[in-house]
Amino acid sequence: MINFKDLAKEYKTPLYVYDLDYMSSQYSELKEAFKGRKSLLAYAVKANSNLSIVKHFADLGSGADCVSIGEVRRAFLAGVPHYKIIFSGVGKSDDEIREAIESDILYINVESEAELGRVELIAKELNRVCRISIRVNPNIDPKTHPYISTGLHDNKFGVDINSAKRMYIFANNSAHLDPVGIHFHIGSQLTELGPIRESAEIVADLVRSLSTIKIDLKFFDIGGGLGVQYKNEVTIKPYDYAQAILGTLNALDMTIVCEPGRFLTANAGYFLTKVLYEKHNGQKRFVVVDGAMNDLIRPSLYNAYHKIEAITESKEVETLADVVGPVCESGDFLAKNYSLPKLEHNDLLVVHSAGAYGFGMGSNYNTRGRSAEIAIKGGVVKVIRKRESFEDLIALEREFLN
Ligand code: LLP
């Protein structure tokens, strides 16, 4: 049991707390599900990109799925070997492509015909051969929040099957491209297996059809997306997930690459915030806390639910309240109509499931320094990112001061 009260006292709030042991057990469960097959879990760095978290997964044997050269650099710094790093994303700059090729990573995930042309040109300039995979958009509805749905033709991600086929033929004929993988990722926080299985079938069919023209791919990259429980969602079991994917491959002997983010970190993370005061506007009750949308934007952006646990002496009956932060936006809330007891100044709220897309999506809006992050492993607590000071926030803004 984590003693949140002591942590808040020692490290102050707002504060992110991560349970690394929980992350390890999630990693092992997913890895185990693919037992008997060659597999690589490439942690989706965007979910929580703190170097210590990336290193934690690297130590467990994980690779890294990166969507910017910054994330690739993080992966290297954290000790992920180059042959386990994937670089994805719909808009890569020439500089990013160049650095990725020079770094000799596992492959670049290409998301358009135009991008494939740029990758070839840059590889040629560098006199290198670049390993690539192509992100296929299978046009399947993943049945998740529209902002995190990526596998429909309406979404900007990937290419349709026919374009993918053309691109593989082009890459196969190029002296500077080596097509080694195929990739799909239809969305995040997926709780239904059907759309995943259907997508895998479409992509596996393409692999088989490429094989008939002597283009044999090694990596079957199924993206990330496994959902977790925030409230009462029924989630997909890793074993069922793996079986569904493997069932579509039949005789294909490929390494499964999986890019989990949320599954590994979401429920390992807590966001701690303190009550500043309560207020009522007419009948409406607000609990004003010291954490805000700049710390955890998921409720504001997706109307996402995060369980909140109040640590208080209060015995008063619970009533509904909006939990709001100090930021000057009506959209600044951590919860709406949430049942909470009457709270006092300095009572602690523990916001659950905050380990994925929490700190990483934070900002300095309203000149608020970002929270500290601490991690717990085998009972040992470490600060893995210091709280940002005012000086940190203005450090890059000196140009016109004199
Ligand atoms: N691979 C690719 C290509 C992705 O685009 C993503 C996430 C992942 C892997 C990892 O997905 P995961 O296993 O975490 O579902 N900010 C949103 C989530 C955005 C996900 C973007 N892509 C949220 O807070 O719900």
mmCIF file of N, CA, C and O and ligand atoms in Angstrom, residues 44 46-47 65 88 135 148 183 185 187-189 223-226 259-263 298 302 356-357 361, ligand 1:
data_model
loop_
_atom_site.group_PDB
_atom_site.id
_atom_site.type_symbol
_atom_site.label_atom_id
_atom_site.label_comp_id
_atom_site.label_asym_id
_atom_site.label_seq_id
_atom_site.Cartn_x
_atom_site.Cartn_y
_atom_site.Cartn_z
ATOM 1 N N ALA A 44 5.551 2.326 -25.864
ATOM 2 C CA ALA A 44 5.190 3.592 -26.529
ATOM 3 C C ALA A 44 5.582 4.749 -25.611
ATOM 4 O O ALA A 44 4.858 5.090 -24.663
ATOM 5 N N LYS A 46 5.525 7.827 -25.688
ATOM 6 C CA LYS A 46 4.647 8.982 -25.495
ATOM 7 C C LYS A 46 3.737 8.838 -24.279
ATOM 8 O O LYS A 46 3.302 9.829 -23.710
ATOM 9 N N ALA A 47 3.455 7.605 -23.868
ATOM 10 C CA ALA A 47 2.526 7.407 -22.753
ATOM 11 C C ALA A 47 3.086 7.989 -21.463
ATOM 12 O O ALA A 47 2.350 8.546 -20.640
ATOM 13 N N ASP A 65 8.827 2.489 -28.909
ATOM 14 C CA ASP A 65 8.109 3.044 -30.054
ATOM 15 C C ASP A 65 8.119 4.551 -29.875
ATOM 16 O O ASP A 65 7.609 5.066 -28.879
ATOM 17 N N SER A 88 7.882 6.066 -35.488
ATOM 18 C CA SER A 88 6.600 6.186 -36.184
ATOM 19 C C SER A 88 6.187 7.656 -36.232
ATOM 20 O O SER A 88 6.874 8.511 -35.700
ATOM 21 N N ARG A 135 2.825 1.712 -42.347
ATOM 22 C CA ARG A 135 1.630 1.696 -41.496
ATOM 23 C C ARG A 135 0.397 1.610 -42.372
ATOM 24 O O ARG A 135 0.109 2.507 -43.166
ATOM 25 N N ILE A 148 -9.005 9.445 -30.181
ATOM 26 C CA ILE A 148 -7.914 8.463 -30.109
ATOM 27 C C ILE A 148 -8.191 7.265 -31.017
ATOM 28 O O ILE A 148 -7.660 6.183 -30.834
ATOM 29 N N HIS A 183 2.807 -2.534 -40.264
ATOM 30 C CA HIS A 183 2.326 -1.970 -39.007
ATOM 31 C C HIS A 183 0.882 -1.525 -39.124
ATOM 32 O O HIS A 183 0.452 -1.052 -40.165
ATOM 33 N N HIS A 185 -2.183 0.322 -36.286
ATOM 34 C CA HIS A 185 -2.561 0.750 -34.926
ATOM 35 C C HIS A 185 -3.881 1.482 -35.100
ATOM 36 O O HIS A 185 -3.913 2.568 -35.677
ATOM 37 N N GLY A 187 -6.171 2.454 -32.814
ATOM 38 C CA GLY A 187 -6.669 3.391 -31.806
ATOM 39 C C GLY A 187 -6.185 2.994 -30.432
ATOM 40 O O GLY A 187 -5.527 1.977 -30.258
ATOM 41 N N SER A 188 -6.540 3.818 -29.475
ATOM 42 C CA SER A 188 -6.069 3.638 -28.114
ATOM 43 C C SER A 188 -7.268 3.371 -27.206
ATOM 44 O O SER A 188 -8.402 3.660 -27.579
ATOM 45 N N GLN A 189 -6.973 2.826 -26.014
ATOM 46 C CA GLN A 189 -8.028 2.469 -25.046
ATOM 47 C C GLN A 189 -9.077 1.575 -25.717
ATOM 48 O O GLN A 189 -10.284 1.812 -25.662
ATOM 49 N N GLY A 223 0.966 -2.428 -33.259
ATOM 50 C CA GLY A 223 0.715 -1.163 -32.585
ATOM 51 C C GLY A 223 0.444 -1.362 -31.099
ATOM 52 O O GLY A 223 0.784 -2.389 -30.512
ATOM 53 N N GLY A 224 -0.193 -0.352 -30.521
ATOM 54 C CA GLY A 224 -0.556 -0.458 -29.100
ATOM 55 C C GLY A 224 -2.067 -0.501 -28.994
ATOM 56 O O GLY A 224 -2.724 -1.098 -29.836
ATOM 57 N N GLY A 225 -2.600 0.125 -27.960
ATOM 58 C CA GLY A 225 -4.045 0.300 -27.918
ATOM 59 C C GLY A 225 -4.794 -0.458 -26.855
ATOM 60 O O GLY A 225 -5.968 -0.160 -26.608
ATOM 61 N N LEU A 226 -4.167 -1.473 -26.234
ATOM 62 C CA LEU A 226 -4.892 -2.253 -25.224
ATOM 63 C C LEU A 226 -5.472 -1.328 -24.153
ATOM 64 O O LEU A 226 -4.740 -0.556 -23.532
ATOM 65 N N GLU A 259 3.275 -2.372 -29.346
ATOM 66 C CA GLU A 259 3.704 -1.055 -28.852
ATOM 67 C C GLU A 259 2.810 -0.552 -27.721
ATOM 68 O O GLU A 259 2.093 0.445 -27.877
ATOM 69 N N PRO A 260 2.806 -1.229 -26.599
ATOM 70 C CA PRO A 260 1.895 -0.823 -25.530
ATOM 71 C C PRO A 260 2.362 0.439 -24.809
ATOM 72 O O PRO A 260 3.562 0.617 -24.576
ATOM 73 N N GLY A 261 1.431 1.294 -24.486
ATOM 74 C CA GLY A 261 1.743 2.481 -23.688
ATOM 75 C C GLY A 261 0.886 2.451 -22.436
ATOM 76 O O GLY A 261 1.339 2.108 -21.347
ATOM 77 N N ARG A 262 -0.396 2.740 -22.644
ATOM 78 C CA ARG A 262 -1.337 2.840 -21.528
ATOM 79 C C ARG A 262 -1.378 1.563 -20.669
ATOM 80 O O ARG A 262 -1.396 1.642 -19.444
ATOM 81 N N PHE A 263 -1.377 0.419 -21.344
ATOM 82 C CA PHE A 263 -1.495 -0.845 -20.605
ATOM 83 C C PHE A 263 -0.385 -0.984 -19.562
ATOM 84 O O PHE A 263 -0.590 -1.518 -18.482
ATOM 85 N N ARG A 298 -6.485 15.064 -19.434
ATOM 86 C CA ARG A 298 -7.411 14.059 -19.995
ATOM 87 C C ARG A 298 -8.889 14.362 -19.689
ATOM 88 O O ARG A 298 -9.718 14.243 -20.579
ATOM 89 N N TYR A 302 -10.800 14.894 -23.179
ATOM 90 C CA TYR A 302 -11.613 13.756 -23.651
ATOM 91 C C TYR A 302 -12.818 13.494 -22.754
ATOM 92 O O TYR A 302 -13.480 12.474 -22.913
ATOM 93 N N ALA A 356 -0.444 7.166 -17.555
ATOM 94 C CA ALA A 356 -0.287 7.278 -19.014
ATOM 95 C C ALA A 356 -0.952 8.550 -19.512
ATOM 96 O O ALA A 356 -2.081 8.858 -19.112
ATOM 97 N N TYR A 357 -0.273 9.267 -20.354
ATOM 98 C CA TYR A 357 -0.792 10.496 -20.953
ATOM 99 C C TYR A 357 -1.188 11.513 -19.868
ATOM 100 O O TYR A 357 -2.155 12.242 -20.013
ATOM 101 N N MET A 361 1.431 15.001 -21.205
ATOM 102 C CA MET A 361 0.563 15.935 -21.934
ATOM 103 C C MET A 361 0.418 17.252 -21.170
ATOM 104 O O MET A 361 -0.405 18.098 -21.506
HETATM 105 N N1 LLP B 1 1.617 2.956 -31.283
HETATM 106 C C1 LLP B 1 1.158 4.006 -31.979
HETATM 107 C C2 LLP B 1 1.488 4.122 -33.398
HETATM 108 C C3 LLP B 1 0.366 4.977 -31.359
HETATM 109 O O1 LLP B 1 -0.098 6.001 -32.052
HETATM 110 C C4 LLP B 1 0.064 4.854 -29.968
HETATM 111 C C5 LLP B 1 -0.737 5.863 -29.280
HETATM 112 C C6 LLP B 1 0.573 3.742 -29.283
HETATM 113 C C7 LLP B 1 1.337 2.815 -29.972
HETATM 114 C C8 LLP B 1 0.309 3.517 -27.834
HETATM 115 O O2 LLP B 1 -1.040 3.358 -27.604
HETATM 116 P P1 LLP B 1 -1.576 2.846 -26.183
HETATM 117 O O3 LLP B 1 -1.073 1.448 -25.961
HETATM 118 O O4 LLP B 1 -1.084 3.763 -25.151
HETATM 119 O O5 LLP B 1 -3.058 2.908 -26.311
HETATM 120 N N2 LLP B 1 -3.561 10.946 -25.271
HETATM 121 C C9 LLP B 1 -4.541 9.897 -25.447
HETATM 122 C C10 LLP B 1 -3.958 8.668 -26.103
HETATM 123 C C11 LLP B 1 -3.292 8.941 -27.428
HETATM 124 C C12 LLP B 1 -2.685 7.697 -28.034
HETATM 125 C C13 LLP B 1 -1.862 8.024 -29.226
HETATM 126 N N3 LLP B 1 -1.204 6.911 -29.830
HETATM 127 C C14 LLP B 1 -5.192 9.605 -24.107
HETATM 128 O O6 LLP B 1 -4.840 10.232 -23.121
HETATM 129 O O7 LLP B 1 -6.085 8.781 -24.029
#
